[in-house]
């Protein structure tokens, strides 16, 4: 998967790409590389993607505000909701395509989101669902007509 992602990123013109074999090595690599965007897999040895995001999304972490794209083959609704609660910016489902990866990166760059901190969440503000009014009440996102935010 790392080879596929690297090839796609190089095709987009990325010049500095740093890889890590697992989540623990990924945290160490972040300190050395000072990345602009983090792309990580949900399933990794030693420290999985969810645990890595939990460690990053703490206010004392110098990378707390880094945009995160999570790659996963697990696309069940509960996993998608968990990913949002973790504070990732984008979820990319396997098998991935160059177009899907490019769209996620473009979204992060062209449509930046403010960060929100509440008692139970720290991460990017949820996006508005097309056609639904969104209000942030400090604890959850409220939408019209029982719409689900994912």
JSON list of N, CA and C in Angstrom, two decimals, residues 25-82:
[
{"chain": "A", "resi": 25, "resn": "UNK", "atom": "N", "xyz": [6.72, 3.94, 14.42]},
{"chain": "A", "resi": 25, "resn": "UNK", "atom": "CA", "xyz": [7.75, 4.53, 13.56]},
{"chain": "A", "resi": 25, "resn": "UNK", "atom": "C", "xyz": [7.22, 5.80, 12.89]},
{"chain": "A", "resi": 26, "resn": "UNK", "atom": "N", "xyz": [5.92, 5.80, 12.60]},
{"chain": "A", "resi": 26, "resn": "UNK", "atom": "CA", "xyz": [5.30, 6.98, 12.00]},
{"chain": "A", "resi": 26, "resn": "UNK", "atom": "C", "xyz": [5.37, 8.19, 12.90]},
{"chain": "A", "resi": 27, "resn": "UNK", "atom": "N", "xyz": [5.14, 8.00, 14.19]},
{"chain": "A", "resi": 27, "resn": "UNK", "atom": "CA", "xyz": [5.24, 9.11, 15.14]},
{"chain": "A", "resi": 27, "resn": "UNK", "atom": "C", "xyz": [6.66, 9.65, 15.19]},
{"chain": "A", "resi": 28, "resn": "UNK", "atom": "N", "xyz": [7.65, 8.75, 15.18]},
{"chain": "A", "resi": 28, "resn": "UNK", "atom": "CA", "xyz": [9.05, 9.18, 15.19]},
{"chain": "A", "resi": 28, "resn": "UNK", "atom": "C", "xyz": [9.39, 9.92, 13.89]},
{"chain": "A", "resi": 29, "resn": "UNK", "atom": "N", "xyz": [8.90, 9.41, 12.78]},
{"chain": "A", "resi": 29, "resn": "UNK", "atom": "CA", "xyz": [9.18, 10.04, 11.48]},
{"chain": "A", "resi": 29, "resn": "UNK", "atom": "C", "xyz": [8.58, 11.44, 11.40]},
{"chain": "A", "resi": 30, "resn": "UNK", "atom": "N", "xyz": [7.44, 11.65, 12.04]},
{"chain": "A", "resi": 30, "resn": "UNK", "atom": "CA", "xyz": [6.82, 12.98, 12.03]},
{"chain": "A", "resi": 30, "resn": "UNK", "atom": "C", "xyz": [7.74, 14.02, 12.66]},
{"chain": "A", "resi": 31, "resn": "UNK", "atom": "N", "xyz": [8.41, 13.65, 13.73]},
{"chain": "A", "resi": 31, "resn": "UNK", "atom": "CA", "xyz": [9.33, 14.58, 14.38]},
{"chain": "A", "resi": 31, "resn": "UNK", "atom": "C", "xyz": [10.50, 14.95, 13.48]},
{"chain": "A", "resi": 32, "resn": "UNK", "atom": "N", "xyz": [10.96, 14.00, 12.69]},
{"chain": "A", "resi": 32, "resn": "UNK", "atom": "CA", "xyz": [12.09, 14.26, 11.79]},
{"chain": "A", "resi": 32, "resn": "UNK", "atom": "C", "xyz": [11.67, 15.02, 10.53]},
{"chain": "A", "resi": 33, "resn": "UNK", "atom": "N", "xyz": [10.49, 14.71, 10.00]},
{"chain": "A", "resi": 33, "resn": "UNK", "atom": "CA", "xyz": [10.10, 15.20, 8.68]},
{"chain": "A", "resi": 33, "resn": "UNK", "atom": "C", "xyz": [9.23, 16.46, 8.69]},
{"chain": "A", "resi": 34, "resn": "UNK", "atom": "N", "xyz": [8.54, 16.73, 9.80]},
{"chain": "A", "resi": 34, "resn": "UNK", "atom": "CA", "xyz": [7.63, 17.88, 9.88]},
{"chain": "A", "resi": 34, "resn": "UNK", "atom": "C", "xyz": [6.66, 17.89, 8.68]},
{"chain": "A", "resi": 35, "resn": "UNK", "atom": "N", "xyz": [5.78, 16.88, 8.56]},
{"chain": "A", "resi": 35, "resn": "UNK", "atom": "CA", "xyz": [4.94, 16.75, 7.38]},
{"chain": "A", "resi": 35, "resn": "UNK", "atom": "C", "xyz": [3.83, 17.80, 7.30]},
{"chain": "A", "resi": 36, "resn": "UNK", "atom": "N", "xyz": [3.34, 18.01, 6.07]},
{"chain": "A", "resi": 36, "resn": "UNK", "atom": "CA", "xyz": [2.21, 18.91, 5.83]},
{"chain": "A", "resi": 36, "resn": "UNK", "atom": "C", "xyz": [0.88, 18.17, 5.92]},
{"chain": "A", "resi": 37, "resn": "UNK", "atom": "N", "xyz": [0.87, 16.91, 5.50]},
{"chain": "A", "resi": 37, "resn": "UNK", "atom": "CA", "xyz": [-0.31, 16.06, 5.53]},
{"chain": "A", "resi": 37, "resn": "UNK", "atom": "C", "xyz": [0.13, 14.67, 5.97]},
{"chain": "A", "resi": 38, "resn": "UNK", "atom": "N", "xyz": [-0.71, 14.01, 6.75]},
{"chain": "A", "resi": 38, "resn": "UNK", "atom": "CA", "xyz": [-0.43, 12.65, 7.19]},
{"chain": "A", "resi": 38, "resn": "UNK", "atom": "C", "xyz": [-1.43, 11.70, 6.55]},
{"chain": "A", "resi": 39, "resn": "UNK", "atom": "N", "xyz": [-0.91, 10.69, 5.87]},
{"chain": "A", "resi": 39, "resn": "UNK", "atom": "CA", "xyz": [-1.74, 9.64, 5.30]},
{"chain": "A", "resi": 39, "resn": "UNK", "atom": "C", "xyz": [-1.38, 8.36, 6.03]},
{"chain": "A", "resi": 40, "resn": "UNK", "atom": "N", "xyz": [-2.37, 7.75, 6.68]},
{"chain": "A", "resi": 40, "resn": "UNK", "atom": "CA", "xyz": [-2.06, 6.54, 7.43]},
{"chain": "A", "resi": 40, "resn": "UNK", "atom": "C", "xyz": [-3.15, 5.50, 7.25]},
{"chain": "A", "resi": 41, "resn": "UNK", "atom": "N", "xyz": [-2.75, 4.25, 7.43]},
{"chain": "A", "resi": 41, "resn": "UNK", "atom": "CA", "xyz": [-3.67, 3.13, 7.32]},
{"chain": "A", "resi": 41, "resn": "UNK", "atom": "C", "xyz": [-4.29, 2.88, 8.68]},
{"chain": "A", "resi": 42, "resn": "UNK", "atom": "N", "xyz": [-5.53, 2.44, 8.69]},
{"chain": "A", "resi": 42, "resn": "UNK", "atom": "CA", "xyz": [-6.18, 2.13, 9.96]},
{"chain": "A", "resi": 42, "resn": "UNK", "atom": "C", "xyz": [-5.50, 0.93, 10.61]},
{"chain": "A", "resi": 43, "resn": "UNK", "atom": "N", "xyz": [-5.17, -0.08, 9.80]},
{"chain": "A", "resi": 43, "resn": "UNK", "atom": "CA", "xyz": [-4.57, -1.31, 10.34]},
{"chain": "A", "resi": 43, "resn": "UNK", "atom": "C", "xyz": [-3.06, -1.25, 10.13]},
{"chain": "A", "resi": 44, "resn": "UNK", "atom": "N", "xyz": [-2.34, -1.10, 11.22]},
{"chain": "A", "resi": 44, "resn": "UNK", "atom": "CA", "xyz": [-0.87, -1.10, 11.20]},
{"chain": "A", "resi": 44, "resn": "UNK", "atom": "C", "xyz": [-0.38, -1.87, 12.41]},
{"chain": "A", "resi": 45, "resn": "UNK", "atom": "N", "xyz": [0.80, -2.45, 12.32]},
{"chain": "A", "resi": 45, "resn": "UNK", "atom": "CA", "xyz": [1.35, -3.16, 13.49]},
{"chain": "A", "resi": 45, "resn": "UNK", "atom": "C", "xyz": [1.80, -2.16, 14.57]},
{"chain": "A", "resi": 46, "resn": "UNK", "atom": "N", "xyz": [1.98, -2.67, 15.74]},
{"chain": "A", "resi": 46, "resn": "UNK", "atom": "CA", "xyz": [2.45, -1.97, 16.93]},
{"chain": "A", "resi": 46, "resn": "UNK", "atom": "C", "xyz": [1.45, -0.92, 17.40]},
{"chain": "A", "resi": 47, "resn": "UNK", "atom": "N", "xyz": [1.20, 0.07, 16.59]},
{"chain": "A", "resi": 47, "resn": "UNK", "atom": "CA", "xyz": [0.28, 1.17, 16.94]},
{"chain": "A", "resi": 47, "resn": "UNK", "atom": "C", "xyz": [-0.62, 1.38, 15.73]},
{"chain": "A", "resi": 48, "resn": "UNK", "atom": "N", "xyz": [-1.92, 1.06, 15.86]},
{"chain": "A", "resi": 48, "resn": "UNK", "atom": "CA", "xyz": [-2.78, 1.18, 14.69]},
{"chain": "A", "resi": 48, "resn": "UNK", "atom": "C", "xyz": [-3.13, 2.65, 14.42]},
{"chain": "A", "resi": 49, "resn": "UNK", "atom": "N", "xyz": [-3.78, 2.88, 13.28]},
{"chain": "A", "resi": 49, "resn": "UNK", "atom": "CA", "xyz": [-4.09, 4.23, 12.86]},
{"chain": "A", "resi": 49, "resn": "UNK", "atom": "C", "xyz": [-4.96, 4.99, 13.84]},
{"chain": "A", "resi": 50, "resn": "UNK", "atom": "N", "xyz": [-5.96, 4.33, 14.41]},
{"chain": "A", "resi": 50, "resn": "UNK", "atom": "CA", "xyz": [-6.85, 4.98, 15.37]},
{"chain": "A", "resi": 50, "resn": "UNK", "atom": "C", "xyz": [-6.07, 5.43, 16.61]},
{"chain": "A", "resi": 51, "resn": "UNK", "atom": "N", "xyz": [-5.23, 4.56, 17.13]},
{"chain": "A", "resi": 51, "resn": "UNK", "atom": "CA", "xyz": [-4.42, 4.93, 18.31]},
{"chain": "A", "resi": 51, "resn": "UNK", "atom": "C", "xyz": [-3.44, 6.05, 17.98]},
{"chain": "A", "resi": 52, "resn": "UNK", "atom": "N", "xyz": [-2.89, 6.01, 16.77]},
{"chain": "A", "resi": 52, "resn": "UNK", "atom": "CA", "xyz": [-1.97, 7.06, 16.36]},
{"chain": "A", "resi": 52, "resn": "UNK", "atom": "C", "xyz": [-2.68, 8.42, 16.29]},
{"chain": "A", "resi": 53, "resn": "UNK", "atom": "N", "xyz": [-3.89, 8.43, 15.74]},
{"chain": "A", "resi": 53, "resn": "UNK", "atom": "CA", "xyz": [-4.65, 9.69, 15.67]},
{"chain": "A", "resi": 53, "resn": "UNK", "atom": "C", "xyz": [-4.98, 10.18, 17.08]},
{"chain": "A", "resi": 54, "resn": "UNK", "atom": "N", "xyz": [-5.35, 9.27, 17.97]},
{"chain": "A", "resi": 54, "resn": "UNK", "atom": "CA", "xyz": [-5.65, 9.68, 19.36]},
{"chain": "A", "resi": 54, "resn": "UNK", "atom": "C", "xyz": [-4.43, 10.34, 20.00]},
{"chain": "A", "resi": 55, "resn": "UNK", "atom": "N", "xyz": [-3.24, 9.84, 19.71]},
{"chain": "A", "resi": 55, "resn": "UNK", "atom": "CA", "xyz": [-2.02, 10.42, 20.27]},
{"chain": "A", "resi": 55, "resn": "UNK", "atom": "C", "xyz": [-1.72, 11.79, 19.64]},
{"chain": "A", "resi": 56, "resn": "UNK", "atom": "N", "xyz": [-2.00, 11.92, 18.36]},
{"chain": "A", "resi": 56, "resn": "UNK", "atom": "CA", "xyz": [-1.72, 13.17, 17.65]},
{"chain": "A", "resi": 56, "resn": "UNK", "atom": "C", "xyz": [-2.72, 14.26, 18.03]},
{"chain": "A", "resi": 57, "resn": "UNK", "atom": "N", "xyz": [-3.99, 13.91, 18.15]},
{"chain": "A", "resi": 57, "resn": "UNK", "atom": "CA", "xyz": [-5.02, 14.91, 18.40]},
{"chain": "A", "resi": 57, "resn": "UNK", "atom": "C", "xyz": [-5.13, 15.27, 19.89]},
{"chain": "A", "resi": 58, "resn": "UNK", "atom": "N", "xyz": [-4.00, 15.61, 20.46]},
{"chain": "A", "resi": 58, "resn": "UNK", "atom": "CA", "xyz": [-3.98, 16.16, 21.81]},
{"chain": "A", "resi": 58, "resn": "UNK", "atom": "C", "xyz": [-3.37, 17.55, 21.70]},
{"chain": "A", "resi": 59, "resn": "UNK", "atom": "N", "xyz": [-3.86, 18.48, 22.45]},
{"chain": "A", "resi": 59, "resn": "UNK", "atom": "CA", "xyz": [-3.41, 19.86, 22.29]},
{"chain": "A", "resi": 59, "resn": "UNK", "atom": "C", "xyz": [-1.94, 20.07, 22.60]},
{"chain": "A", "resi": 60, "resn": "UNK", "atom": "N", "xyz": [-1.33, 19.20, 23.35]},
{"chain": "A", "resi": 60, "resn": "UNK", "atom": "CA", "xyz": [0.09, 19.33, 23.65]},
{"chain": "A", "resi": 60, "resn": "UNK", "atom": "C", "xyz": [0.99, 18.82, 22.53]},
{"chain": "A", "resi": 61, "resn": "UNK", "atom": "N", "xyz": [0.42, 18.09, 21.59]},
{"chain": "A", "resi": 61, "resn": "UNK", "atom": "CA", "xyz": [1.19, 17.54, 20.49]},
{"chain": "A", "resi": 61, "resn": "UNK", "atom": "C", "xyz": [1.45, 18.63, 19.45]},
{"chain": "A", "resi": 62, "resn": "UNK", "atom": "N", "xyz": [2.70, 18.81, 19.02]},
{"chain": "A", "resi": 62, "resn": "UNK", "atom": "CA", "xyz": [2.99, 19.85, 18.03]},
{"chain": "A", "resi": 62, "resn": "UNK", "atom": "C", "xyz": [2.31, 19.61, 16.68]},
{"chain": "A", "resi": 63, "resn": "UNK", "atom": "N", "xyz": [1.83, 18.40, 16.44]},
{"chain": "A", "resi": 63, "resn": "UNK", "atom": "CA", "xyz": [1.15, 18.07, 15.18]},
{"chain": "A", "resi": 63, "resn": "UNK", "atom": "C", "xyz": [-0.36, 17.91, 15.36]},
{"chain": "A", "resi": 64, "resn": "UNK", "atom": "N", "xyz": [-0.90, 18.44, 16.42]},
{"chain": "A", "resi": 64, "resn": "UNK", "atom": "CA", "xyz": [-2.32, 18.27, 16.73]},
{"chain": "A", "resi": 64, "resn": "UNK", "atom": "C", "xyz": [-3.23, 18.74, 15.61]},
{"chain": "A", "resi": 65, "resn": "UNK", "atom": "N", "xyz": [-2.79, 19.73, 14.85]},
{"chain": "A", "resi": 65, "resn": "UNK", "atom": "CA", "xyz": [-3.63, 20.32, 13.81]},
{"chain": "A", "resi": 65, "resn": "UNK", "atom": "C", "xyz": [-3.30, 19.82, 12.40]},
{"chain": "A", "resi": 66, "resn": "UNK", "atom": "N", "xyz": [-2.48, 18.81, 12.29]},
{"chain": "A", "resi": 66, "resn": "UNK", "atom": "CA", "xyz": [-2.09, 18.30, 10.97]},
{"chain": "A", "resi": 66, "resn": "UNK", "atom": "C", "xyz": [-3.30, 17.65, 10.28]},
{"chain": "A", "resi": 67, "resn": "UNK", "atom": "N", "xyz": [-3.49, 17.91, 8.99]},
{"chain": "A", "resi": 67, "resn": "UNK", "atom": "CA", "xyz": [-4.55, 17.22, 8.26]},
{"chain": "A", "resi": 67, "resn": "UNK", "atom": "C", "xyz": [-4.22, 15.73, 8.15]},
{"chain": "A", "resi": 68, "resn": "UNK", "atom": "N", "xyz": [-5.22, 14.89, 8.42]},
{"chain": "A", "resi": 68, "resn": "UNK", "atom": "CA", "xyz": [-5.02, 13.44, 8.40]},
{"chain": "A", "resi": 68, "resn": "UNK", "atom": "C", "xyz": [-5.99, 12.79, 7.42]},
{"chain": "A", "resi": 69, "resn": "UNK", "atom": "N", "xyz": [-5.43, 11.97, 6.54]},
{"chain": "A", "resi": 69, "resn": "UNK", "atom": "CA", "xyz": [-6.23, 11.12, 5.65]},
{"chain": "A", "resi": 69, "resn": "UNK", "atom": "C", "xyz": [-6.04, 9.69, 6.14]},
{"chain": "A", "resi": 70, "resn": "UNK", "atom": "N", "xyz": [-7.14, 9.05, 6.49]},
{"chain": "A", "resi": 70, "resn": "UNK", "atom": "CA", "xyz": [-7.10, 7.66, 6.97]},
{"chain": "A", "resi": 70, "resn": "UNK", "atom": "C", "xyz": [-7.51, 6.73, 5.84]},
{"chain": "A", "resi": 71, "resn": "UNK", "atom": "N", "xyz": [-6.68, 5.71, 5.58]},
{"chain": "A", "resi": 71, "resn": "UNK", "atom": "CA", "xyz": [-6.94, 4.71, 4.56]},
{"chain": "A", "resi": 71, "resn": "UNK", "atom": "C", "xyz": [-7.43, 3.45, 5.25]},
{"chain": "A", "resi": 72, "resn": "UNK", "atom": "N", "xyz": [-8.51, 2.85, 4.72]},
{"chain": "A", "resi": 72, "resn": "UNK", "atom": "CA", "xyz": [-9.04, 1.65, 5.35]},
{"chain": "A", "resi": 72, "resn": "UNK", "atom": "C", "xyz": [-9.80, 0.79, 4.36]},
{"chain": "A", "resi": 73, "resn": "UNK", "atom": "N", "xyz": [-9.81, -0.51, 4.62]},
{"chain": "A", "resi": 73, "resn": "UNK", "atom": "CA", "xyz": [-10.64, -1.44, 3.86]},
{"chain": "A", "resi": 73, "resn": "UNK", "atom": "C", "xyz": [-11.95, -1.68, 4.60]},
{"chain": "A", "resi": 74, "resn": "UNK", "atom": "N", "xyz": [-12.02, -1.22, 5.84]},
{"chain": "A", "resi": 74, "resn": "UNK", "atom": "CA", "xyz": [-13.21, -1.42, 6.68]},
{"chain": "A", "resi": 74, "resn": "UNK", "atom": "C", "xyz": [-14.14, -0.24, 6.49]},
{"chain": "A", "resi": 75, "resn": "UNK", "atom": "N", "xyz": [-15.22, -0.45, 5.76]},
{"chain": "A", "resi": 75, "resn": "UNK", "atom": "CA", "xyz": [-16.09, 0.67, 5.39]},
{"chain": "A", "resi": 75, "resn": "UNK", "atom": "C", "xyz": [-17.47, 0.60, 6.05]},
{"chain": "A", "resi": 76, "resn": "UNK", "atom": "N", "xyz": [-17.60, -0.21, 7.07]},
{"chain": "A", "resi": 76, "resn": "UNK", "atom": "CA", "xyz": [-18.90, -0.27, 7.74]},
{"chain": "A", "resi": 76, "resn": "UNK", "atom": "C", "xyz": [-19.18, 1.07, 8.44]},
{"chain": "A", "resi": 77, "resn": "UNK", "atom": "N", "xyz": [-20.43, 1.39, 8.58]},
{"chain": "A", "resi": 77, "resn": "UNK", "atom": "CA", "xyz": [-20.86, 2.69, 9.13]},
{"chain": "A", "resi": 77, "resn": "UNK", "atom": "C", "xyz": [-20.21, 2.99, 10.48]},
{"chain": "A", "resi": 78, "resn": "UNK", "atom": "N", "xyz": [-20.13, 2.00, 11.35]},
{"chain": "A", "resi": 78, "resn": "UNK", "atom": "CA", "xyz": [-19.55, 2.23, 12.67]},
{"chain": "A", "resi": 78, "resn": "UNK", "atom": "C", "xyz": [-18.09, 2.69, 12.56]},
{"chain": "A", "resi": 79, "resn": "UNK", "atom": "N", "xyz": [-17.35, 2.15, 11.60]},
{"chain": "A", "resi": 79, "resn": "UNK", "atom": "CA", "xyz": [-15.95, 2.54, 11.41]},
{"chain": "A", "resi": 79, "resn": "UNK", "atom": "C", "xyz": [-15.86, 3.97, 10.88]},
{"chain": "A", "resi": 80, "resn": "UNK", "atom": "N", "xyz": [-16.75, 4.34, 9.98]},
{"chain": "A", "resi": 80, "resn": "UNK", "atom": "CA", "xyz": [-16.76, 5.69, 9.43]},
{"chain": "A", "resi": 80, "resn": "UNK", "atom": "C", "xyz": [-17.09, 6.70, 10.52]},
{"chain": "A", "resi": 81, "resn": "UNK", "atom": "N", "xyz": [-18.05, 6.38, 11.36]},
{"chain": "A", "resi": 81, "resn": "UNK", "atom": "CA", "xyz": [-18.42, 7.27, 12.47]},
{"chain": "A", "resi": 81, "resn": "UNK", "atom": "C", "xyz": [-17.26, 7.38, 13.45]},
{"chain": "A", "resi": 82, "resn": "UNK", "atom": "N", "xyz": [-16.61, 6.26, 13.74]},
{"chain": "A", "resi": 82, "resn": "UNK", "atom": "CA", "xyz": [-15.46, 6.30, 14.65]},
{"chain": "A", "resi": 82, "resn": "UNK", "atom": "C", "xyz": [-14.34, 7.17, 14.08]}
]
